[in-house]
Coordinates of C-alpha atoms in Angstrom, one line a residue:
M120 CA 23.8 -3.2 -87.6
S121 CA 21.7 -7.3 -86.7
I122 CA 24.0 -10.2 -86.9
L123 CA 21.6 -11.1 -88.9
H124 CA 22.2 -9.1 -92.3
D125 CA 26.5 -10.1 -92.2
H126 CA 26.1 -11.9 -95.6
S127 CA 29.6 -14.0 -94.5
I128 CA 27.6 -15.8 -92.5
E129 CA 26.9 -19.4 -94.0
S130 CA 22.4 -20.0 -93.4
T131 CA 23.1 -22.6 -92.5
D132 CA 25.6 -21.8 -89.5
L133 CA 23.7 -19.2 -88.6
Q134 CA 21.6 -21.8 -87.9
R135 CA 23.5 -23.9 -86.0
Q136 CA 25.0 -21.3 -83.0
I137 CA 21.2 -19.7 -82.8
Q138 CA 20.2 -23.2 -82.2
L139 CA 22.9 -23.9 -79.4
I140 CA 22.0 -20.2 -77.7
V141 CA 18.5 -21.3 -77.9
N142 CA 19.2 -25.0 -75.9
G143 CA 21.6 -23.0 -73.8
I144 CA 18.7 -20.6 -72.8
E145 CA 16.4 -23.6 -72.2
K146 CA 18.2 -25.2 -70.2
A147 CA 19.8 -22.5 -68.0
S148 CA 15.1 -21.5 -67.7
N149 CA 13.9 -25.3 -67.2
R150 CA 12.1 -26.3 -63.6
N151 CA 15.7 -27.1 -62.6
G152 CA 17.8 -25.4 -64.5
L153 CA 20.1 -22.8 -63.4
F154 CA 18.6 -19.5 -63.9
S155 CA 15.2 -20.8 -62.4
I156 CA 17.1 -22.1 -59.5
L157 CA 18.9 -18.6 -58.8
D158 CA 15.7 -16.5 -59.6
R159 CA 14.0 -18.8 -56.9
Q160 CA 16.2 -17.6 -54.3
G161 CA 16.0 -14.2 -54.8
T162 CA 19.9 -14.1 -56.0
V163 CA 18.5 -12.9 -59.5
Q164 CA 15.8 -11.6 -61.3
Y165 CA 14.3 -10.9 -65.1
I166 CA 15.7 -7.3 -66.7
D167 CA 12.6 -5.3 -67.2
L168 CA 13.7 -4.5 -71.0
P169 CA 10.7 -1.6 -71.4
Q170 CA 11.6 0.1 -68.9
Y171 CA 15.8 -0.3 -68.9
Y172 CA 15.3 1.0 -72.6
R173 CA 13.2 3.8 -71.2
E174 CA 15.8 5.2 -68.2
K175 CA 18.4 4.4 -71.2
N176 CA 15.7 7.1 -73.2
L177 CA 15.8 4.5 -76.1
L178 CA 12.4 3.1 -76.5
D179 CA 12.0 4.7 -80.3
R180 CA 15.8 3.0 -80.9
A181 CA 14.3 0.0 -79.4
E182 CA 11.5 -0.4 -80.7
V183 CA 12.9 0.1 -84.2
N184 CA 15.5 -2.2 -84.2
Y185 CA 12.8 -4.3 -82.6
K186 CA 11.0 -4.5 -86.2
L187 CA 14.0 -5.3 -88.5
E188 CA 15.1 -8.0 -86.3
I189 CA 12.1 -9.6 -86.1
Q190 CA 12.2 -9.3 -90.3
S191 CA 15.3 -11.1 -90.2
I192 CA 14.6 -13.6 -88.8
K193 CA 11.6 -14.6 -90.5
K194 CA 13.9 -14.1 -93.9
V195 CA 16.5 -16.7 -92.4
F196 CA 14.2 -19.0 -90.2
D197 CA 10.3 -18.0 -90.2
Q198 CA 7.2 -16.5 -87.8
S199 CA 7.1 -19.0 -85.8
H200 CA 11.0 -19.6 -84.7
I201 CA 11.3 -19.2 -80.7
L202 CA 13.6 -16.1 -81.3
C203 CA 10.6 -14.6 -83.1
L204 CA 9.1 -15.5 -80.8
F205 CA 11.1 -13.8 -77.9
L206 CA 11.5 -9.9 -80.2
K207 CA 7.2 -9.9 -81.2
H208 CA 7.2 -10.2 -77.1
S209 CA 9.7 -8.1 -76.1
L210 CA 7.4 -5.2 -78.7
E211 CA 4.4 -5.9 -77.3
S212 CA 6.3 -5.5 -74.1
I213 CA 7.4 -2.1 -75.3
Y214 CA 3.9 -1.4 -76.7
R215 CA 2.8 -1.6 -72.8
Y216 CA 4.5 0.2 -71.8
Q217 CA 3.2 3.0 -73.7
G218 CA 0.4 2.3 -73.0
R219 CA -0.8 1.6 -77.3
W220 CA -2.9 -1.0 -76.4
K221 CA -4.4 -2.2 -80.0
E222 CA -0.6 -2.8 -80.9
A223 CA 0.2 -4.5 -78.0
E224 CA -3.3 -6.6 -78.7
E225 CA -2.8 -7.4 -82.2
L226 CA 1.1 -8.5 -81.3
G227 CA -0.2 -10.2 -77.7
V228 CA -2.6 -12.7 -79.7
Q229 CA 0.2 -13.9 -82.7
V230 CA 2.5 -15.0 -80.4
M231 CA -0.3 -16.5 -77.9
E232 CA -1.7 -18.0 -81.1
T233 CA 2.5 -18.8 -82.1
S234 CA 3.0 -20.3 -79.5
L235 CA 0.5 -22.2 -79.0
R236 CA 0.5 -24.0 -82.2
V237 CA 4.8 -24.4 -82.3
L238 CA 5.1 -24.2 -78.8
G239 CA 2.3 -26.4 -77.3
E240 CA -0.8 -25.0 -74.4
E241 CA 1.2 -26.3 -71.4
H242 CA 5.3 -24.9 -72.7
P243 CA 6.4 -22.1 -70.6
D244 CA 6.8 -19.4 -73.1
T245 CA 3.0 -20.2 -74.0
L246 CA 1.4 -19.6 -70.9
T247 CA 3.6 -16.7 -70.3
S248 CA 2.2 -14.7 -73.8
I249 CA -1.4 -15.9 -72.4
A250 CA -0.3 -14.1 -69.4
N251 CA 0.7 -10.6 -70.8
L252 CA -2.3 -10.6 -73.4
A253 CA -4.9 -11.0 -70.4
S254 CA -2.3 -8.4 -68.3
T255 CA -3.1 -6.2 -71.7
Y256 CA -6.6 -6.9 -71.5
S257 CA -6.4 -5.9 -67.5
S258 CA -5.3 -2.3 -69.0
Q259 CA -8.5 -1.8 -70.8
G260 CA -11.1 -2.4 -68.1
R261 CA -12.0 -6.0 -70.4
W262 CA -11.2 -7.4 -67.2
K263 CA -13.9 -10.6 -66.9
E264 CA -11.2 -11.5 -70.7
A265 CA -8.1 -10.2 -68.4
E266 CA -9.8 -13.3 -65.8
G267 CA -10.4 -16.1 -68.2
L268 CA -6.7 -15.8 -69.3
K269 CA -5.6 -15.7 -66.2
V270 CA -7.1 -18.9 -64.2
Q271 CA -6.9 -21.0 -67.7
V272 CA -2.6 -20.0 -66.5
M273 CA -3.1 -20.4 -63.0
E274 CA -4.4 -23.9 -63.5
T275 CA -1.6 -25.0 -65.7
R276 CA 0.6 -23.8 -64.4
K277 CA -0.6 -26.2 -61.2
R278 CA -0.8 -29.3 -62.6
V279 CA 2.1 -28.9 -64.5
L280 CA 4.8 -27.1 -62.1
G281 CA 2.9 -27.2 -58.7
E282 CA 0.4 -25.2 -56.4
E283 CA 3.9 -24.0 -54.9
Y284 CA 6.0 -22.7 -57.7
P285 CA 7.0 -19.1 -58.5
D286 CA 5.4 -18.6 -61.3
T287 CA 2.6 -20.1 -60.2
L288 CA 1.6 -18.0 -57.6
T289 CA 2.8 -15.1 -59.6
S290 CA -0.7 -16.0 -62.2
M291 CA -2.1 -16.7 -59.1
A292 CA -1.2 -12.7 -56.8
K293 CA -2.3 -11.9 -60.3
L294 CA -5.8 -13.3 -60.7
A295 CA -6.0 -11.9 -57.6
S296 CA -4.7 -8.3 -58.7
I297 CA -7.5 -8.5 -61.3
Y298 CA -10.3 -9.5 -58.2
R299 CA -9.0 -6.4 -57.1
D300 CA -9.8 -4.5 -59.3
Q301 CA -13.4 -5.3 -60.1
G302 CA -14.0 -4.6 -56.6
R303 CA -14.1 -8.4 -55.3
W304 CA -12.0 -7.9 -52.6
K305 CA -13.0 -10.9 -50.9
E306 CA -11.6 -13.3 -53.6
A307 CA -8.2 -10.7 -54.1
E308 CA -8.0 -10.9 -50.1
E309 CA -8.4 -15.0 -49.9
L310 CA -5.9 -15.7 -52.9
G311 CA -3.6 -12.8 -52.1
V312 CA -3.0 -14.2 -47.9
Q313 CA -2.5 -18.1 -49.6
V314 CA 0.0 -16.7 -52.6
M315 CA 2.2 -14.3 -48.7
E316 CA 1.4 -17.1 -46.8
T317 CA 3.1 -20.1 -49.0
R318 CA 5.8 -17.1 -50.4
K319 CA 6.9 -17.5 -46.7
R320 CA 7.4 -21.3 -46.5
V321 CA 8.8 -21.4 -49.6
L322 CA 10.8 -18.9 -50.1
G323 CA 11.4 -17.2 -46.9
E324 CA 10.5 -13.9 -45.3
E325 CA 13.3 -11.3 -47.1
H326 CA 12.8 -13.1 -50.9
P327 CA 11.8 -10.2 -53.4
Y328 CA 8.9 -12.5 -54.4
T329 CA 7.8 -12.7 -50.9
L330 CA 7.8 -8.9 -49.8
T331 CA 5.8 -8.1 -53.0
S332 CA 3.4 -10.7 -52.5
I333 CA 2.8 -8.4 -48.6
T334 CA 3.2 -5.3 -50.8
N335 CA 0.2 -6.6 -52.2
L336 CA -2.7 -7.5 -49.3
A337 CA -1.2 -4.2 -48.4
S338 CA -2.8 -2.4 -50.9
T339 CA -6.2 -4.8 -51.3
Y340 CA -6.2 -3.8 -47.6
R341 CA -6.3 -0.2 -48.2
I342 CA -8.5 0.2 -50.9
Q343 CA -11.4 -0.9 -48.7
G344 CA -10.6 1.1 -46.1
R345 CA -9.0 -0.8 -43.6
W346 CA -5.5 1.2 -43.5
K347 CA -4.5 0.4 -40.2
E348 CA -4.6 -3.4 -41.5
A349 CA -2.1 -1.7 -44.1
E350 CA -0.1 0.8 -42.1
K351 CA 1.1 -2.6 -40.2
L352 CA 2.3 -4.7 -43.4
Q353 CA 3.1 -1.4 -45.2
V354 CA 5.7 -0.5 -42.4
Q355 CA 6.4 -4.3 -42.2
M356 CA 7.8 -4.3 -45.8
R357 CA 9.7 -0.4 -45.4
E358 CA 11.9 -1.8 -42.7
T359 CA 12.2 -5.1 -45.0
S360 CA 12.3 -3.5 -47.6
L361 CA 15.7 -1.2 -46.3
R362 CA 17.4 -4.0 -44.5
V363 CA 17.5 -6.1 -46.9
L364 CA 17.4 -4.0 -50.7
G365 CA 19.1 -0.9 -49.6
E366 CA 17.1 2.1 -49.8
E367 CA 17.9 2.9 -53.4
H368 CA 15.9 0.1 -54.7
P369 CA 12.6 0.9 -57.0
Q370 CA 10.5 -1.7 -54.5
T371 CA 12.0 -0.1 -51.2
L372 CA 10.4 3.0 -53.2
T373 CA 7.2 1.6 -53.4
S374 CA 7.2 0.1 -50.4
I375 CA 7.8 4.3 -48.7
A376 CA 5.9 5.7 -51.5
D377 CA 2.5 3.3 -50.1
L378 CA 3.4 3.8 -46.9
A379 CA 3.1 8.0 -47.6
S380 CA -1.1 6.7 -49.4
T381 CA -2.1 5.2 -46.6
Y382 CA -1.4 8.0 -44.3
W383 CA -2.8 9.8 -46.9
N384 CA -5.8 8.5 -46.7
Q385 CA -6.5 8.3 -43.2
G386 CA -5.5 12.5 -43.1
L387 CA -2.3 12.8 -41.9
W388 CA -1.1 14.8 -44.6
K389 CA 2.6 16.1 -43.4
E390 CA 3.2 12.1 -42.2
A391 CA 2.6 11.1 -46.2
E392 CA 3.9 15.0 -47.2
K393 CA 7.3 14.1 -45.6
L394 CA 7.9 10.7 -47.2
E395 CA 6.3 10.7 -50.7
V396 CA 9.0 14.1 -49.9
Q397 CA 11.5 11.4 -49.5
V398 CA 10.7 9.2 -52.1
M399 CA 10.6 12.4 -55.0
E400 CA 14.6 13.3 -54.2
T401 CA 15.8 9.6 -54.1
R402 CA 13.8 8.7 -57.7
K403 CA 15.6 11.9 -59.3
R404 CA 18.2 11.1 -57.8
V405 CA 18.6 7.6 -58.6
L406 CA 15.9 6.9 -62.4
G407 CA 16.2 10.8 -62.9
Q408 CA 13.9 13.7 -63.6
E409 CA 12.3 12.0 -66.9
H410 CA 11.8 8.9 -65.4
L411 CA 8.0 7.7 -65.0
S412 CA 8.1 6.0 -61.2
T413 CA 9.9 10.0 -60.4
L414 CA 6.4 11.3 -62.5
I415 CA 4.7 8.7 -60.5
S416 CA 6.0 10.7 -57.0
I417 CA 6.1 14.2 -58.3
T418 CA 1.5 13.7 -58.7
N419 CA 1.7 12.2 -55.8
L420 CA 3.6 14.7 -53.9
A421 CA 1.2 17.1 -55.8
L422 CA -2.3 15.6 -54.3
I423 CA -1.4 15.6 -50.7
Y424 CA -1.1 19.9 -51.7
R425 CA -4.1 20.6 -53.0
S426 CA -5.3 18.3 -50.2
Q427 CA -4.2 20.2 -47.3
G428 CA -5.7 22.9 -50.4
R429 CA -2.0 24.1 -50.8
L430 CA -3.7 24.5 -54.8
K431 CA -0.9 26.4 -55.6
E432 CA 2.5 24.5 -55.2
A433 CA -0.1 22.0 -56.6
E434 CA -0.1 23.6 -59.8
K435 CA 2.9 24.2 -60.2
L436 CA 4.3 20.2 -59.5
E437 CA 1.1 19.5 -62.3
V438 CA 2.0 21.8 -64.9
Q439 CA 6.1 20.4 -64.7
V440 CA 4.3 16.8 -64.6
I441 CA 2.4 17.7 -68.1
E442 CA 5.2 19.2 -70.1
T443 CA 7.8 16.1 -68.4
S444 CA 5.1 13.2 -69.9
L445 CA 3.8 15.2 -73.3
R446 CA 7.6 15.2 -73.9
V447 CA 9.1 11.7 -73.0
L448 CA 5.8 9.2 -73.2
G449 CA 3.5 10.8 -75.6
E450 CA -0.4 13.0 -75.2
E451 CA -2.0 9.5 -75.9
H452 CA -0.3 8.0 -72.4
P453 CA -2.4 7.2 -70.0
H454 CA -0.2 9.4 -67.5
T455 CA -0.2 12.3 -69.4
L456 CA -3.7 11.8 -69.1
T457 CA -3.9 11.8 -65.8
S458 CA -1.5 14.2 -65.2
I459 CA -4.2 16.6 -67.1
A460 CA -7.1 15.0 -65.4
N461 CA -4.8 16.5 -62.2
L462 CA -4.7 20.0 -63.1
A463 CA -7.9 20.4 -64.3
S464 CA -8.9 19.2 -61.3
T465 CA -6.6 21.7 -59.4
N466 CA -8.1 24.6 -62.0
W467 CA -12.0 24.0 -60.0
N468 CA -10.9 23.4 -56.7
Q469 CA -9.8 27.2 -57.1
G470 CA -12.9 27.5 -58.9
R471 CA -12.0 28.0 -62.8
W472 CA -14.2 25.8 -64.0
K473 CA -14.0 27.0 -67.4
E474 CA -10.4 26.6 -67.4
A475 CA -11.1 23.3 -65.4
E476 CA -13.7 21.7 -67.7
K477 CA -11.4 22.6 -71.6
L478 CA -9.0 20.2 -69.8
E479 CA -11.2 17.6 -68.9
V480 CA -12.9 17.4 -72.6
Q481 CA -9.6 17.1 -73.9
V482 CA -8.9 14.2 -71.3
M483 CA -12.1 12.8 -72.5
E484 CA -12.1 13.1 -75.7
T485 CA -8.7 11.1 -76.2
R486 CA -10.1 8.4 -73.7
K487 CA -12.7 7.8 -75.9
R488 CA -10.9 7.6 -78.8
V489 CA -7.7 5.9 -77.8
L490 CA -9.1 4.1 -75.2
G491 CA -12.7 3.3 -75.7
E492 CA -16.2 4.9 -74.1
E493 CA -15.9 2.2 -71.4
H494 CA -13.4 1.8 -70.4
P495 CA -13.0 2.7 -66.5
D496 CA -10.4 5.2 -67.4
T497 CA -13.0 7.2 -70.0
L498 CA -16.1 6.6 -67.7
G499 CA -13.6 9.0 -64.4
S500 CA -12.9 11.2 -67.6
M501 CA -16.6 11.3 -67.8
A502 CA -17.3 12.0 -63.4
N503 CA -15.2 14.7 -63.6
L504 CA -16.7 16.9 -66.2
V505 CA -20.1 15.5 -64.4
S506 CA -19.1 18.2 -60.8
I507 CA -17.5 20.7 -63.5
C508 CA -20.9 21.0 -64.8
R509 CA -23.0 20.7 -61.2
N510 CA -20.4 23.2 -59.6
Q511 CA -21.8 26.1 -62.3
G512 CA -25.2 24.9 -62.2
R513 CA -25.7 22.9 -65.6
W514 CA -27.9 20.2 -64.0
K515 CA -29.3 19.3 -66.6
E516 CA -26.3 18.5 -69.2
A517 CA -24.8 17.2 -65.5
E518 CA -27.6 14.7 -65.1
K519 CA -27.9 13.5 -68.5
L520 CA -23.8 13.1 -68.2
Q521 CA -24.2 11.3 -66.0
V522 CA -27.2 8.4 -66.6
Q523 CA -24.8 7.4 -69.7
V524 CA -22.2 7.0 -67.3
I525 CA -24.7 4.6 -64.6
E526 CA -26.0 3.1 -67.5
I527 CA -22.5 1.9 -69.3
S528 CA -21.1 2.0 -65.5
L529 CA -24.3 -1.2 -65.3
R530 CA -23.5 -2.6 -68.1
V531 CA -20.1 -3.0 -68.1
L532 CA -19.0 -3.6 -63.9
G533 CA -22.4 -4.1 -62.8
E534 CA -24.6 -3.0 -59.7
E535 CA -22.4 -3.4 -57.4
H536 CA -19.1 -2.5 -58.2
P537 CA -18.1 0.4 -56.9
H538 CA -17.6 3.0 -59.2
T539 CA -21.5 2.1 -60.4
L540 CA -21.8 2.6 -56.9
T541 CA -19.9 6.4 -56.7
S542 CA -21.5 6.7 -59.9
K543 CA -25.3 6.5 -58.6
A544 CA -24.0 8.7 -55.4
N545 CA -22.9 11.9 -58.1
L546 CA -26.2 11.6 -59.6
V547 CA -27.6 12.3 -55.8
S548 CA -25.5 15.1 -55.5
T549 CA -27.6 16.0 -58.8
Y550 CA -30.6 16.1 -57.9
W551 CA -30.2 17.4 -53.5
N552 CA -28.7 20.5 -55.3
Q553 CA -31.7 21.2 -58.0
G554 CA -33.7 20.3 -54.5
R555 CA -35.3 17.6 -55.1
L556 CA -35.2 15.0 -51.9
K557 CA -37.0 12.4 -52.5
E558 CA -35.3 11.5 -55.4
A559 CA -32.0 12.4 -53.9
E560 CA -32.5 10.0 -51.0
K561 CA -34.0 6.7 -51.8
L562 CA -31.3 6.9 -54.6
E563 CA -28.4 7.5 -51.5
L564 CA -30.5 4.6 -49.6
Q565 CA -30.4 2.4 -52.2
V566 CA -26.3 3.0 -52.8
M567 CA -25.9 3.3 -49.0
E568 CA -28.0 -0.4 -48.0
T569 CA -25.4 -1.6 -51.2
R570 CA -22.6 -0.2 -50.1
K571 CA -23.3 -2.0 -46.2
R572 CA -23.4 -5.4 -47.7
V573 CA -21.2 -5.1 -50.4
L574 CA -18.3 -3.2 -48.6
G575 CA -19.2 -2.8 -45.5
E576 CA -20.3 -0.5 -43.1
E577 CA -17.3 0.8 -41.8
H578 CA -15.8 1.8 -45.7
P579 CA -15.1 4.9 -46.7
D580 CA -17.8 5.0 -49.2
T581 CA -20.2 3.7 -47.0
L582 CA -19.5 7.0 -44.0
S583 CA -20.2 8.6 -47.5
S584 CA -23.3 7.0 -48.4
M585 CA -24.3 8.1 -44.5
N586 CA -22.9 11.3 -44.3
N587 CA -25.2 12.7 -47.4
V588 CA -28.2 10.8 -46.2
A589 CA -28.5 12.4 -43.1
F590 CA -28.2 15.8 -44.6
T591 CA -30.4 14.8 -46.8
L592 CA -33.4 14.2 -43.9
K593 CA -32.0 17.5 -42.3
S594 CA -32.7 19.0 -45.8
Q595 CA -36.6 17.5 -45.3
S596 CA -37.0 18.5 -41.4
R597 CA -36.5 14.6 -40.0
N598 CA -34.2 16.6 -37.9
E599 CA -34.7 13.4 -35.4
E600 CA -33.6 11.1 -38.3
A601 CA -31.0 13.1 -39.6
I602 CA -29.2 13.2 -35.7
S603 CA -29.2 9.5 -35.0
L604 CA -27.8 8.7 -38.8
M605 CA -24.5 10.8 -38.2
K606 CA -24.3 10.0 -34.4
R607 CA -23.7 6.6 -35.8
C608 CA -22.1 7.7 -39.4
L609 CA -19.7 9.3 -36.9
E610 CA -19.2 6.7 -33.9
L611 CA -17.6 4.7 -37.6
L612 CA -15.6 7.4 -38.6
E613 CA -13.7 8.2 -35.2
Q614 CA -13.0 4.5 -35.3
V615 CA -11.4 3.9 -38.1
P616 CA -10.3 7.4 -40.6
G617 CA -9.7 8.7 -36.6
P618 CA -10.9 11.6 -34.9
K619 CA -8.2 13.5 -36.8
H620 CA -9.7 13.2 -40.1
P621 CA -11.4 15.6 -41.8
N622 CA -14.5 14.4 -42.6
T623 CA -14.6 12.9 -39.1
K624 CA -14.1 16.7 -38.1
S625 CA -16.3 17.6 -40.9
S626 CA -19.2 15.8 -39.6
L627 CA -18.7 16.1 -36.3
E628 CA -19.4 20.1 -37.0
A629 CA -22.7 18.8 -38.6
L630 CA -24.4 17.2 -35.8
R631 CA -23.1 19.6 -33.1
G632 CA -24.5 22.4 -35.3
W633 CA -28.5 20.3 -35.5
Q634 CA -27.8 19.5 -31.8
D635 CA -27.9 22.7 -30.5
E636 CA -30.6 23.9 -33.2
E637 CA -33.3 20.8 -31.2
E638 CA -32.2 22.5 -27.6
K639 CA -32.9 26.2 -29.2

């Protein structure tokens, strides 16, 4: 039972006791308070309450209790009291953790507006509430709204706390993440490097926040296809985390999983598998089989199996993840939907089109209802469905759906966003399979040139476009142009992913075949 329901305590005494607690918290948490100093030293860290409740299987009970406590606080004080704001903030975090974005947004707006009115726009709790709402927008793919709030928080913290204060650097790191989501990688990299270098200087190279910034910068490199640079940082991160935090620490396991992902992107599947199995087994032992991080590890391992053509092993793991996710997270949770989409992909790779289509339609419709038609994940589902239709020779359906994806992507993401360019490249495949080679060539050339300008010539997506254009030219018997472009593509592939990568081997095989034809 809540202490607020204990009627033996007088309201005035309760108010006085609570105010003493609040004053103590504020004194400890202010810039020069003990907690803040220890936090900057890496001695203590904030507890992720939703994750704690999740680990203890208490999320549902926690939600009920928080709602009761909020109502009790309102009766004794009012909804603008600092404890009420704290409880709402925690409940908002639980909603966000469960992927209940609309409820999280509604509560987040309440907390932000009340904080602005009661505490003022420069109060740390107000800024935290704005940052949390930005995270909710970002999770819904509403990046412009998220960016506006993140910039506001960052600028205020710079002015009030200083450019090198931990909270300011966290704001900069979050803004870099939003740039990354929008495909604005140069801006993300510039901000990420600034955060990392400042944390190294102010906090030290082994501080947890410094290690996090190294991880974020490596992710920015990886997304750009700069795998060697990402790998170098990730190896450094893994070694430091093992030494400083220990082999079972969540941050250490994340660093190993990130390195596995970089190996996977380079086609180094055995190395990736070895690391991912290590992470999965440790998470099972430390966190339990049903923890979200464990489920993510199993999902990653299934993806590695699928890349090696070990489809039955991948399917077995994916079914296991779906069953656990449905029971623990619910049918509308983002991870549950992703796990179903992964199984659809494995079915697709086995030529089980009808099963794949049924699952992908289920995912698409749920995402439309929960996230909205314009969310990146919804667009991803629609794109997957296009591929399924295309592989069944249902060209008109594929084209109609793909045009719809492109139109939404252009409107929401912009013409240079990687997702927009990928959707155009998928339409090229539909044209190509229908023998509409001139239309395919025109659109693929447009995609290739944009990718060269935006992503760089060595980016994996750019190389994919070059490869596709070469095949389109070859299909039109423009052999000399096709061979010339494929040679350039192969030169870059041998530099970036390396000669052992499957894409490099495939391009080399095609080039040799074309050259043999010319010599006959």
